[in-house]
PDB file of C-alpha atoms and ligand atoms in Angstrom:
ATOM      1  CA  MET A  24      57.453  11.835 -11.465  1.00  0.00           C
ATOM      2  CA  ALA A  25      56.315   8.167 -12.091  1.00  0.00           C
ATOM      3  CA  ASN A  26      54.173   7.582 -14.789  1.00  0.00           C
ATOM      4  CA  GLN A  27      50.657   7.335 -13.740  1.00  0.00           C
ATOM      5  CA  THR A  28      48.042   5.039 -15.247  1.00  0.00           C
ATOM      6  CA  ARG A  29      45.513   7.257 -16.690  1.00  0.00           C
ATOM      7  CA  GLU A  30      42.040   5.318 -15.704  1.00  0.00           C
ATOM      8  CA  THR A  31      38.863   6.709 -17.006  1.00  0.00           C
ATOM      9  CA  VAL A  32      36.261   7.336 -14.191  1.00  0.00           C
ATOM     10  CA  ASP A  33      32.930   7.373 -14.948  1.00  0.00           C
ATOM     11  CA  PRO A  34      31.713  11.311 -14.850  1.00  0.00           C
ATOM     12  CA  ILE A  35      28.788  10.158 -12.217  1.00  0.00           C
ATOM     13  CA  VAL A  36      31.329   8.679 -10.137  1.00  0.00           C
ATOM     14  CA  ALA A  37      33.916  11.267 -10.450  1.00  0.00           C
ATOM     15  CA  ARG A  38      31.272  13.944  -9.276  1.00  0.00           C
ATOM     16  CA  LEU A  39      30.409  11.688  -6.799  1.00  0.00           C
ATOM     17  CA  ARG A  40      33.687  11.299  -5.147  1.00  0.00           C
ATOM     18  CA  SER A  41      34.553  14.903  -5.219  1.00  0.00           C
ATOM     19  CA  MET A  42      31.271  15.572  -3.570  1.00  0.00           C
ATOM     20  CA  ALA A  43      32.051  12.991  -0.741  1.00  0.00           C
ATOM     21  CA  GLN A  44      35.191  14.519  -0.622  1.00  0.00           C
ATOM     22  CA  ALA A  45      33.620  18.018   0.503  1.00  0.00           C
ATOM     23  CA  ALA A  46      31.123  16.537   2.718  1.00  0.00           C
ATOM     24  CA  PRO A  47      32.114  13.592   4.515  1.00  0.00           C
ATOM     25  CA  GLU A  48      28.560  13.171   5.803  1.00  0.00           C
ATOM     26  CA  LEU A  49      27.130  12.160   2.234  1.00  0.00           C
ATOM     27  CA  ARG A  50      30.017   9.602   1.953  1.00  0.00           C
ATOM     28  CA  THR A  51      27.478   6.406   2.764  1.00  0.00           C
ATOM     29  CA  ALA A  52      24.937   7.556   0.187  1.00  0.00           C
ATOM     30  CA  ALA A  53      27.474   8.725  -2.195  1.00  0.00           C
ATOM     31  CA  ARG A  54      28.896   5.392  -2.227  1.00  0.00           C
ATOM     32  CA  VAL A  55      25.761   3.435  -2.846  1.00  0.00           C
ATOM     33  CA  TYR A  56      25.070   6.001  -5.749  1.00  0.00           C
ATOM     34  CA  GLU A  57      28.734   5.340  -7.137  1.00  0.00           C
ATOM     35  CA  THR A  58      27.124   1.579  -7.970  1.00  0.00           C
ATOM     36  CA  VAL A  59      23.770   2.333  -8.734  1.00  0.00           C
ATOM     37  CA  LEU A  60      23.544   5.647 -10.855  1.00  0.00           C
ATOM     38  CA  PRO A  61      26.123   4.543 -13.760  1.00  0.00           C
ATOM     39  CA  LEU A  62      23.752   1.212 -14.091  1.00  0.00           C
ATOM     40  CA  LEU A  63      20.654   3.429 -14.483  1.00  0.00           C
ATOM     41  CA  ARG A  64      22.007   5.491 -16.767  1.00  0.00           C
ATOM     42  CA  ASP A  65      23.036   2.762 -18.972  1.00  0.00           C
ATOM     43  CA  VAL A  66      20.023   0.732 -18.758  1.00  0.00           C
ATOM     44  CA  LYS A  67      17.655   1.037 -21.877  1.00  0.00           C
ATOM     45  CA  TYR A  68      14.037  -0.337 -21.533  1.00  0.00           C
ATOM     46  CA  ALA A  69      12.202  -0.620 -24.927  1.00  0.00           C
ATOM     47  CA  VAL A  70       9.513   1.833 -23.901  1.00  0.00           C
ATOM     48  CA  PRO A  71       6.147   1.863 -26.804  1.00  0.00           C
ATOM     49  CA  PRO A  72       5.042   5.355 -27.355  1.00  0.00           C
ATOM     50  CA  LEU A  73       2.271   6.668 -25.389  1.00  0.00           C
ATOM     51  CA  GLY A  74       0.353   7.918 -27.878  1.00  0.00           C
ATOM     52  CA  ILE A  75      -1.055  11.244 -25.955  1.00  0.00           C
ATOM     53  CA  SER A  76      -1.835  13.737 -28.974  1.00  0.00           C
ATOM     54  CA  LYS A  77      -0.731  17.099 -29.212  1.00  0.00           C
ATOM     55  CA  ASP A  78      -4.374  18.303 -28.540  1.00  0.00           C
ATOM     56  CA  GLU A  79      -4.752  16.034 -25.398  1.00  0.00           C
ATOM     57  CA  ALA A  80      -1.338  17.261 -24.371  1.00  0.00           C
ATOM     58  CA  ARG A  81      -2.559  20.827 -24.315  1.00  0.00           C
ATOM     59  CA  ALA A  82      -5.641  20.176 -22.660  1.00  0.00           C
ATOM     60  CA  LYS A  83      -3.997  18.568 -19.976  1.00  0.00           C
ATOM     61  CA  LEU A  84      -1.689  21.090 -19.324  1.00  0.00           C
ATOM     62  CA  GLN A  85      -3.958  24.090 -19.537  1.00  0.00           C
ATOM     63  CA  ALA A  86      -6.307  22.209 -16.806  1.00  0.00           C
ATOM     64  CA  GLY A  87      -2.967  22.203 -14.711  1.00  0.00           C
ATOM     65  CA  GLN A  88      -2.547  18.625 -14.960  1.00  0.00           C
ATOM     66  CA  PRO A  89       0.781  16.663 -15.522  1.00  0.00           C
ATOM     67  CA  LEU A  90       0.951  14.703 -18.774  1.00  0.00           C
ATOM     68  CA  LEU A  91       1.236  11.491 -17.664  1.00  0.00           C
ATOM     69  CA  SER A  92      -2.005  11.779 -15.130  1.00  0.00           C
ATOM     70  CA  ASP A  93      -4.872   9.291 -15.796  1.00  0.00           C
ATOM     71  CA  ALA A  94      -2.575   7.938 -18.849  1.00  0.00           C
ATOM     72  CA  ALA A  95      -2.352   4.056 -19.729  1.00  0.00           C
ATOM     73  CA  LEU A  96       1.115   3.699 -18.836  1.00  0.00           C
ATOM     74  CA  PRO A  97       2.063   0.073 -20.531  1.00  0.00           C
ATOM     75  CA  ILE A  98       4.925  -1.524 -18.198  1.00  0.00           C
ATOM     76  CA  ASP A  99       6.808  -4.479 -19.231  1.00  0.00           C
ATOM     77  CA  ASP A 100       7.898  -5.653 -15.976  1.00  0.00           C
ATOM     78  CA  GLY A 101      10.850  -8.088 -17.489  1.00  0.00           C
ATOM     79  CA  PRO A 102      13.292  -5.271 -17.685  1.00  0.00           C
ATOM     80  CA  PRO A 103      12.754  -3.722 -14.300  1.00  0.00           C
ATOM     81  CA  ARG A 104      12.857  -7.100 -12.518  1.00  0.00           C
ATOM     82  CA  ARG A 105      16.278  -7.864 -13.878  1.00  0.00           C
ATOM     83  CA  LEU A 106      17.384  -4.400 -13.108  1.00  0.00           C
ATOM     84  CA  ILE A 107      16.174  -4.683  -9.457  1.00  0.00           C
ATOM     85  CA  ILE A 108      18.137  -7.977  -9.233  1.00  0.00           C
ATOM     86  CA  GLU A 109      21.159  -6.418 -10.729  1.00  0.00           C
ATOM     87  CA  LEU A 110      20.946  -3.553  -8.276  1.00  0.00           C
ATOM     88  CA  ALA A 111      20.552  -5.966  -5.341  1.00  0.00           C
ATOM     89  CA  GLU A 112      23.794  -7.904  -6.497  1.00  0.00           C
ATOM     90  CA  GLN A 113      25.597  -4.538  -6.493  1.00  0.00           C
ATOM     91  CA  LEU A 114      24.240  -3.442  -2.743  1.00  0.00           C
ATOM     92  CA  GLU A 115      25.190  -6.949  -1.590  1.00  0.00           C
ATOM     93  CA  ASN A 116      28.758  -6.646  -2.863  1.00  0.00           C
ATOM     94  CA  LEU A 117      29.135  -3.230  -0.949  1.00  0.00           C
ATOM     95  CA  ALA A 118      29.048  -4.809   2.271  1.00  0.00           C
ATOM     96  CA  PRO A 119      32.788  -5.849   3.528  1.00  0.00           C
ATOM     97  CA  LYS A 120      33.028  -9.514   3.370  1.00  0.00           C
ATOM     98  CA  ARG A 121      34.369 -10.112   6.657  1.00  0.00           C
ATOM     99  CA  GLY A 122      31.066  -8.378   8.212  1.00  0.00           C
ATOM    100  CA  LEU A 123      28.556 -10.119   6.339  1.00  0.00           C
ATOM    101  CA  TRP A 124      28.646 -13.581   8.103  1.00  0.00           C
ATOM    102  CA  SER A 125      30.595 -12.445  11.456  1.00  0.00           C
ATOM    103  CA  ARG A 126      30.531  -9.116  13.435  1.00  0.00           C
ATOM    104  CA  GLY A 127      32.343  -6.768  11.454  1.00  0.00           C
ATOM    105  CA  GLU A 128      33.331  -3.142  12.273  1.00  0.00           C
ATOM    106  CA  PRO A 129      30.421  -1.095  13.764  1.00  0.00           C
ATOM    107  CA  GLU A 130      30.499   1.332  10.950  1.00  0.00           C
ATOM    108  CA  ASP A 131      29.972  -1.710   8.305  1.00  0.00           C
ATOM    109  CA  GLN A 132      26.958  -2.580   9.979  1.00  0.00           C
ATOM    110  CA  PRO A 133      24.659  -0.344   7.657  1.00  0.00           C
ATOM    111  CA  ALA A 134      26.119  -1.929   4.873  1.00  0.00           C
ATOM    112  CA  VAL A 135      25.739  -5.342   6.289  1.00  0.00           C
ATOM    113  CA  THR A 136      22.200  -4.779   7.091  1.00  0.00           C
ATOM    114  CA  ARG A 137      21.526  -3.405   3.586  1.00  0.00           C
ATOM    115  CA  ALA A 138      23.176  -6.555   2.011  1.00  0.00           C
ATOM    116  CA  VAL A 139      21.144  -8.657   3.866  1.00  0.00           C
ATOM    117  CA  ALA A 140      17.792  -7.096   2.888  1.00  0.00           C
ATOM    118  CA  ALA A 141      18.875  -6.650  -0.839  1.00  0.00           C
ATOM    119  CA  ARG A 142      19.729 -10.409  -0.793  1.00  0.00           C
ATOM    120  CA  GLN A 143      16.425 -11.291   0.633  1.00  0.00           C
ATOM    121  CA  ILE A 144      14.506  -9.334  -2.150  1.00  0.00           C
ATOM    122  CA  ARG A 145      16.401 -10.735  -4.684  1.00  0.00           C
ATOM    123  CA  VAL A 146      15.833 -14.299  -3.784  1.00  0.00           C
ATOM    124  CA  GLU A 147      12.204 -13.534  -3.872  1.00  0.00           C
ATOM    125  CA  LEU A 148      12.385 -12.009  -7.226  1.00  0.00           C
ATOM    126  CA  GLU A 149      14.449 -15.038  -8.535  1.00  0.00           C
ATOM    127  CA  SER A 150      12.019 -17.604  -7.283  1.00  0.00           C
ATOM    128  CA  ASN A 151       9.141 -15.278  -8.481  1.00  0.00           C
ATOM    129  CA  LYS A 152       7.528 -14.813  -5.024  1.00  0.00           C
ATOM    130  CA  LEU A 153       6.912 -11.062  -5.844  1.00  0.00           C
ATOM    131  CA  ASN A 154       4.261  -9.675  -8.320  1.00  0.00           C
ATOM    132  CA  VAL A 155       6.833  -6.965  -9.893  1.00  0.00           C
ATOM    133  CA  GLY A 156       4.300  -5.671 -12.380  1.00  0.00           C
ATOM    134  CA  GLN A 157       1.940  -5.166  -9.524  1.00  0.00           C
ATOM    135  CA  LEU A 158       4.730  -3.684  -7.673  1.00  0.00           C
ATOM    136  CA  LEU A 159       5.453  -1.121 -10.425  1.00  0.00           C
ATOM    137  CA  ALA A 160       2.115  -0.081 -10.618  1.00  0.00           C
ATOM    138  CA  MET A 161       1.953   0.752  -6.785  1.00  0.00           C
ATOM    139  CA  ALA A 162       5.009   2.600  -7.214  1.00  0.00           C
ATOM    140  CA  THR A 163       4.413   4.633 -10.350  1.00  0.00           C
ATOM    141  CA  GLY A 164       1.260   5.819  -8.571  1.00  0.00           C
ATOM    142  CA  GLY A 165       3.071   6.811  -5.428  1.00  0.00           C
ATOM    143  CA  ASP A 166       1.241   4.118  -3.263  1.00  0.00           C
ATOM    144  CA  ARG A 167       3.656   3.675  -0.692  1.00  0.00           C
ATOM    145  CA  SER A 168       1.755   2.122   1.670  1.00  0.00           C
ATOM    146  CA  SER A 169       0.646  -0.893  -0.465  1.00  0.00           C
ATOM    147  CA  ILE A 170       4.169  -1.705  -1.317  1.00  0.00           C
ATOM    148  CA  ARG A 171       4.730  -1.582   2.424  1.00  0.00           C
ATOM    149  CA  ALA A 172       1.947  -4.234   3.173  1.00  0.00           C
ATOM    150  CA  ALA A 173       3.467  -6.415   0.138  1.00  0.00           C
ATOM    151  CA  ALA A 174       6.936  -6.456   1.933  1.00  0.00           C
ATOM    152  CA  GLU A 175       5.884  -6.910   5.079  1.00  0.00           C
ATOM    153  CA  GLU A 176       3.431  -9.825   3.688  1.00  0.00           C
ATOM    154  CA  ARG A 177       6.860 -11.488   2.570  1.00  0.00           C
ATOM    155  CA  GLN A 178       8.959 -10.169   5.545  1.00  0.00           C
ATOM    156  CA  LEU A 179      11.218  -7.896   3.475  1.00  0.00           C
ATOM    157  CA  ASN A 180      12.773  -4.439   3.802  1.00  0.00           C
ATOM    158  CA  ALA A 181       9.972  -2.107   2.915  1.00  0.00           C
ATOM    159  CA  ASP A 182      12.340   0.750   2.608  1.00  0.00           C
ATOM    160  CA  LEU A 183      14.685  -0.687   0.373  1.00  0.00           C
ATOM    161  CA  LEU A 184      11.889  -2.657  -1.553  1.00  0.00           C
ATOM    162  CA  TRP A 185      10.620   0.947  -2.123  1.00  0.00           C
ATOM    163  CA  THR A 186      13.505   2.385  -3.131  1.00  0.00           C
ATOM    164  CA  LEU A 187      14.736  -0.526  -5.559  1.00  0.00           C
ATOM    165  CA  LEU A 188      11.430  -0.023  -7.376  1.00  0.00           C
ATOM    166  CA  GLN A 189      11.645   3.826  -7.816  1.00  0.00           C
ATOM    167  CA  PHE A 190      15.297   3.051  -9.415  1.00  0.00           C
ATOM    168  CA  ALA A 191      13.503   0.629 -11.799  1.00  0.00           C
ATOM    169  CA  MET A 192      10.937   2.898 -13.096  1.00  0.00           C
ATOM    170  CA  ARG A 193      13.113   5.730 -13.571  1.00  0.00           C
ATOM    171  CA  PRO A 194      14.211   4.280 -17.009  1.00  0.00           C
ATOM    172  CA  PHE A 195      10.321   4.446 -18.055  1.00  0.00           C
ATOM    173  CA  PHE A 196      10.016   7.953 -16.736  1.00  0.00           C
ATOM    174  CA  HIS A 197      12.906   9.373 -18.378  1.00  0.00           C
ATOM    175  CA  ALA A 198      11.555   7.520 -21.914  1.00  0.00           C
ATOM    176  CA  TRP A 199       8.534   9.061 -21.465  1.00  0.00           C
ATOM    177  CA  ARG A 200       9.848  12.308 -20.349  1.00  0.00           C
ATOM    178  CA  GLU A 201      11.811  12.162 -23.820  1.00  0.00           C
ATOM    179  CA  GLN A 202       8.426  11.249 -25.507  1.00  0.00           C
ATOM    180  CA  LEU A 203       6.481  13.970 -23.977  1.00  0.00           C
ATOM    181  CA  THR A 204       8.713  16.993 -23.761  1.00  0.00           C
ATOM    182  CA  PRO A 205       7.955  18.556 -27.077  1.00  0.00           C
ATOM    183  CA  LEU A 206       4.208  18.700 -26.100  1.00  0.00           C
ATOM    184  CA  LEU A 207       5.233  21.327 -23.844  1.00  0.00           C
ATOM    185  CA  GLY A 208       5.481  23.564 -26.929  1.00  0.00           C
ATOM    186  CA  ASP A 209       5.238  27.172 -26.010  1.00  0.00           C
ATOM    187  CA  LEU A 210       2.690  26.717 -22.939  1.00  0.00           C
ATOM    188  CA  GLU A 211       3.385  28.022 -19.216  1.00  0.00           C
ATOM    189  CA  TRP A 212       3.891  25.648 -16.821  1.00  0.00           C
ATOM    190  CA  ASN A 213       4.140  27.681 -13.371  1.00  0.00           C
ATOM    191  CA  GLN A 214       3.613  24.947 -11.124  1.00  0.00           C
ATOM    192  CA  ALA A 215       6.027  23.186  -8.405  1.00  0.00           C
ATOM    193  CA  ARG A 216       5.120  19.587  -9.695  1.00  0.00           C
ATOM    194  CA  CYS A 217       6.279  18.197 -12.823  1.00  0.00           C
ATOM    195  CA  TYR A 218       4.424  18.778 -15.968  1.00  0.00           C
ATOM    196  CA  VAL A 219       5.108  15.450 -16.912  1.00  0.00           C
ATOM    197  CA  CYS A 220       5.171  13.354 -14.320  1.00  0.00           C
ATOM    198  CA  GLY A 221       3.689  15.210 -11.452  1.00  0.00           C
ATOM    199  CA  GLY A 222       6.613  14.703  -9.550  1.00  0.00           C
ATOM    200  CA  ASP A 223       7.925  17.357  -6.605  1.00  0.00           C
ATOM    201  CA  ALA A 224      10.007  20.433  -8.105  1.00  0.00           C
ATOM    202  CA  ILE A 225      12.822  20.084  -5.627  1.00  0.00           C
ATOM    203  CA  ILE A 226      15.535  21.313  -7.727  1.00  0.00           C
ATOM    204  CA  GLY A 227      15.566  25.046  -8.925  1.00  0.00           C
ATOM    205  CA  GLU A 228      18.404  26.026 -11.571  1.00  0.00           C
ATOM    206  CA  LEU A 229      19.647  29.694 -12.180  1.00  0.00           C
ATOM    207  CA  ARG A 230      21.269  29.699 -15.468  1.00  0.00           C
ATOM    208  CA  GLY A 231      23.763  31.335 -17.466  1.00  0.00           C
ATOM    209  CA  ASN A 232      24.195  35.037 -17.160  1.00  0.00           C
ATOM    210  CA  GLU A 233      20.906  35.897 -17.376  1.00  0.00           C
ATOM    211  CA  GLN A 234      20.060  33.828 -14.486  1.00  0.00           C
ATOM    212  CA  ALA A 235      17.067  32.259 -16.167  1.00  0.00           C
ATOM    213  CA  ALA A 236      14.751  30.253 -13.431  1.00  0.00           C
ATOM    214  CA  HIS A 237      14.422  26.532 -14.367  1.00  0.00           C
ATOM    215  CA  VAL A 238      12.889  23.890 -12.060  1.00  0.00           C
ATOM    216  CA  ARG A 239      14.119  20.436 -12.571  1.00  0.00           C
ATOM    217  CA  CYS A 240      12.031  17.118 -11.718  1.00  0.00           C
ATOM    218  CA  VAL A 241      14.310  14.442 -10.201  1.00  0.00           C
ATOM    219  CA  LEU A 242      12.193  11.794 -11.001  1.00  0.00           C
ATOM    220  CA  CYS A 243      11.976  11.945 -14.798  1.00  0.00           C
ATOM    221  CA  GLY A 244      14.119  14.888 -15.468  1.00  0.00           C
ATOM    222  CA  ALA A 245      11.839  17.111 -16.971  1.00  0.00           C
ATOM    223  CA  ASP A 246      12.861  20.959 -17.358  1.00  0.00           C
ATOM    224  CA  TRP A 247      10.571  23.933 -17.325  1.00  0.00           C
ATOM    225  CA  SER A 248      11.100  27.458 -17.140  1.00  0.00           C
ATOM    226  CA  VAL A 249       9.813  29.677 -13.974  1.00  0.00           C
ATOM    227  CA  LEU A 250       9.440  33.205 -13.134  1.00  0.00           C
ATOM    228  CA  ARG A 251      12.601  33.822 -11.141  1.00  0.00           C
ATOM    229  CA  LEU A 252      10.906  36.240  -8.399  1.00  0.00           C
ATOM    230  CA  ARG A 253       7.974  34.008  -7.709  1.00  0.00           C
ATOM    231  CA  CYS A 254       7.125  31.229  -5.555  1.00  0.00           C
ATOM    232  CA  VAL A 255       6.804  28.138  -7.326  1.00  0.00           C
ATOM    233  CA  HIS A 256       4.016  26.676  -4.339  1.00  0.00           C
ATOM    234  CA  CYS A 257       1.661  29.538  -4.205  1.00  0.00           C
ATOM    235  CA  GLY A 258       2.262  32.105  -6.722  1.00  0.00           C
ATOM    236  CA  ASN A 259       3.191  34.714  -4.573  1.00  0.00           C
ATOM    237  CA  GLU A 260       5.239  37.491  -6.119  1.00  0.00           C
ATOM    238  CA  ASP A 261       5.616  39.880  -3.233  1.00  0.00           C
ATOM    239  CA  HIS A 262       8.946  40.874  -2.816  1.00  0.00           C
ATOM    240  CA  ASN A 263       8.405  41.407   1.061  1.00  0.00           C
ATOM    241  CA  THR A 264       7.612  37.984   1.890  1.00  0.00           C
ATOM    242  CA  LEU A 265       9.847  35.955  -0.589  1.00  0.00           C
ATOM    243  CA  SER A 266      13.430  36.018   0.140  1.00  0.00           C
ATOM    244  CA  TYR A 267      16.465  34.008   0.060  1.00  0.00           C
ATOM    245  CA  LEU A 268      18.801  31.790   2.545  1.00  0.00           C
ATOM    246  CA  TYR A 269      22.462  31.339   1.644  1.00  0.00           C
ATOM    247  CA  PRO A 270      24.823  28.544   2.852  1.00  0.00           C
ATOM    248  CA  GLU A 271      27.797  29.593   4.467  1.00  0.00           C
ATOM    249  CA  GLY A 272      30.598  30.338   2.007  1.00  0.00           C
ATOM    250  CA  ARG A 273      28.922  29.159  -0.995  1.00  0.00           C
ATOM    251  CA  ARG A 274      26.623  32.144  -2.048  1.00  0.00           C
ATOM    252  CA  GLU A 275      27.550  32.113  -5.557  1.00  0.00           C
ATOM    253  CA  LYS A 276      26.614  28.179  -5.982  1.00  0.00           C
ATOM    254  CA  TRP A 277      23.622  27.573  -3.985  1.00  0.00           C
ATOM    255  CA  ARG A 278      20.559  29.484  -2.399  1.00  0.00           C
ATOM    256  CA  VAL A 279      17.199  28.532  -1.106  1.00  0.00           C
ATOM    257  CA  GLN A 280      14.330  30.517  -2.128  1.00  0.00           C
ATOM    258  CA  VAL A 281      11.774  30.745   0.994  1.00  0.00           C
ATOM    259  CA  CYS A 282       8.191  32.127   0.567  1.00  0.00           C
ATOM    260  CA  ASP A 283       6.501  33.805   4.070  1.00  0.00           C
ATOM    261  CA  ARG A 284       3.304  33.393   2.646  1.00  0.00           C
ATOM    262  CA  CYS A 285       2.985  29.460   2.111  1.00  0.00           C
ATOM    263  CA  LYS A 286       6.090  28.761   4.558  1.00  0.00           C
ATOM    264  CA  GLY A 287       7.523  26.666   1.153  1.00  0.00           C
ATOM    265  CA  TYR A 288      10.946  26.608  -0.079  1.00  0.00           C
ATOM    266  CA  LEU A 289      12.852  25.660  -2.939  1.00  0.00           C
ATOM    267  CA  ARG A 290      16.571  24.831  -3.343  1.00  0.00           C
ATOM    268  CA  ILE A 291      18.372  26.314  -6.221  1.00  0.00           C
ATOM    269  CA  GLN A 292      21.684  26.279  -7.877  1.00  0.00           C
ATOM    270  CA  ALA A 293      23.638  28.474 -10.377  1.00  0.00           C
ATOM    271  CA  SER A 294      24.501  26.494 -13.337  1.00  0.00           C
ATOM    272  CA  PHE A 295      25.619  27.589 -16.889  1.00  0.00           C
ATOM    273  CA  GLU A 296      24.321  24.351 -18.572  1.00  0.00           C
ATOM    274  CA  PRO A 297      21.164  22.759 -17.564  1.00  0.00           C
ATOM    275  CA  THR A 298      21.822  19.694 -15.473  1.00  0.00           C
ATOM    276  CA  ARG A 299      21.974  16.402 -17.415  1.00  0.00           C
ATOM    277  CA  PRO A 300      19.068  13.941 -16.383  1.00  0.00           C
ATOM    278  CA  GLU A 301      21.429  11.132 -15.041  1.00  0.00           C
ATOM    279  CA  PHE A 302      23.294  13.671 -12.723  1.00  0.00           C
ATOM    280  CA  LEU A 303      19.710  14.971 -11.171  1.00  0.00           C
ATOM    281  CA  LEU A 304      19.644  12.511  -8.284  1.00  0.00           C
ATOM    282  CA  VAL A 305      23.729  13.713  -7.491  1.00  0.00           C
ATOM    283  CA  GLU A 306      22.749  17.279  -7.359  1.00  0.00           C
ATOM    284  CA  ASP A 307      19.829  16.277  -5.033  1.00  0.00           C
ATOM    285  CA  LEU A 308      22.319  14.510  -2.449  1.00  0.00           C
ATOM    286  CA  ALA A 309      24.663  17.728  -3.051  1.00  0.00           C
ATOM    287  CA  MET A 310      21.804  20.038  -1.748  1.00  0.00           C
ATOM    288  CA  LEU A 311      20.794  18.029   1.129  1.00  0.00           C
ATOM    289  CA  HIS A 312      22.639  20.773   3.588  1.00  0.00           C
ATOM    290  CA  LEU A 313      19.978  23.265   1.886  1.00  0.00           C
ATOM    291  CA  ASP A 314      17.228  21.359   3.265  1.00  0.00           C
ATOM    292  CA  ALA A 315      18.635  21.646   6.560  1.00  0.00           C
ATOM    293  CA  ILE A 316      18.918  25.262   6.523  1.00  0.00           C
ATOM    294  CA  ALA A 317      15.451  25.827   5.067  1.00  0.00           C
ATOM    295  CA  GLN A 318      13.575  23.302   7.350  1.00  0.00           C
ATOM    296  CA  ALA A 319      15.632  24.659  10.506  1.00  0.00           C
ATOM    297  CA  GLN A 320      13.835  27.712   9.997  1.00  0.00           C
ATOM    298  CA  GLY A 321      10.407  26.568   9.502  1.00  0.00           C
ATOM    299  CA  TYR A 322       9.897  26.164   5.869  1.00  0.00           C
ATOM    300  CA  THR A 323       8.873  22.909   4.194  1.00  0.00           C
ATOM    301  CA  ARG A 324       9.646  21.342   0.850  1.00  0.00           C
ATOM    302  CA  THR A 325       6.054  20.937  -0.564  1.00  0.00           C
ATOM    303  CA  THR A 326       3.119  22.950   0.709  1.00  0.00           C
ATOM    304  CA  ALA A 327       0.407  20.912  -0.914  1.00  0.00           C
TER     305      ALA A 327
HETATM  306 ZN1   ZN B  22       8.802  14.567 -13.536  1.00  0.00          ZN
HETATM  307 ZN1   ZN B  23       4.883  30.162  -1.653  1.00  0.00          ZN
END
């Protein structure tokens, strides 16, 4: 056997490649994540402490409010601006060169369109025509329509701008989650939104031999335990109206908990360890087929 060069493949890239091999329909998205996610994992912003006291945190959580709600969030727009420029460059590089300025293969078209849109956003940022601080404040507040308006005013691709801003916010959210996690203490949080950032609960984990149920926030990476036989959306514990849907052939790995009282669902994966925060977007993508299974039967991700 010939000597093989042992290249170290980034673990995120390795996971994405094996996922795309098993599910070719995810190949395009996996390719984008291959360039974006290692960058997001490695970037570190200097994030000042939020200064939420233990008592304030307790009061908020007991009132059912996520810790970041109504908190003053100090956002330095320099590092995220540089990150968006870098991400845009990566997306530009993903387009096949022959397709960028001439007519490429039809399957190259989405990558070419995305590259052109990314370049327009990068150029606007580099010439300081976009107010990144303002856009980031909109992104943190989930104000997608204002971001759309800002994009349209400058004739930019609004969906791509939103996506890039979401990526650029992640290092802040991950730092805040690291700061605030100890404040949950022994308090219970049985909601379908994240106790740190208020993001929707869209991934459940059944962990270890005890099948302990946890919910994960894909935005900030938070992790909280919930009751296994209880709907996270409406609190229903009636086994007559709570059930599971399973994907064909992968029952041991995945399932969807569905509730006939509120029509909500939660995608659940079995895992021995908690998914590391930097892998949550990958697992979110890997579970896309579970959305199709649940939605085909009339269930929805969020019921609020
Ligand atoms: Zn969160
Ligand atoms: Zn329910």
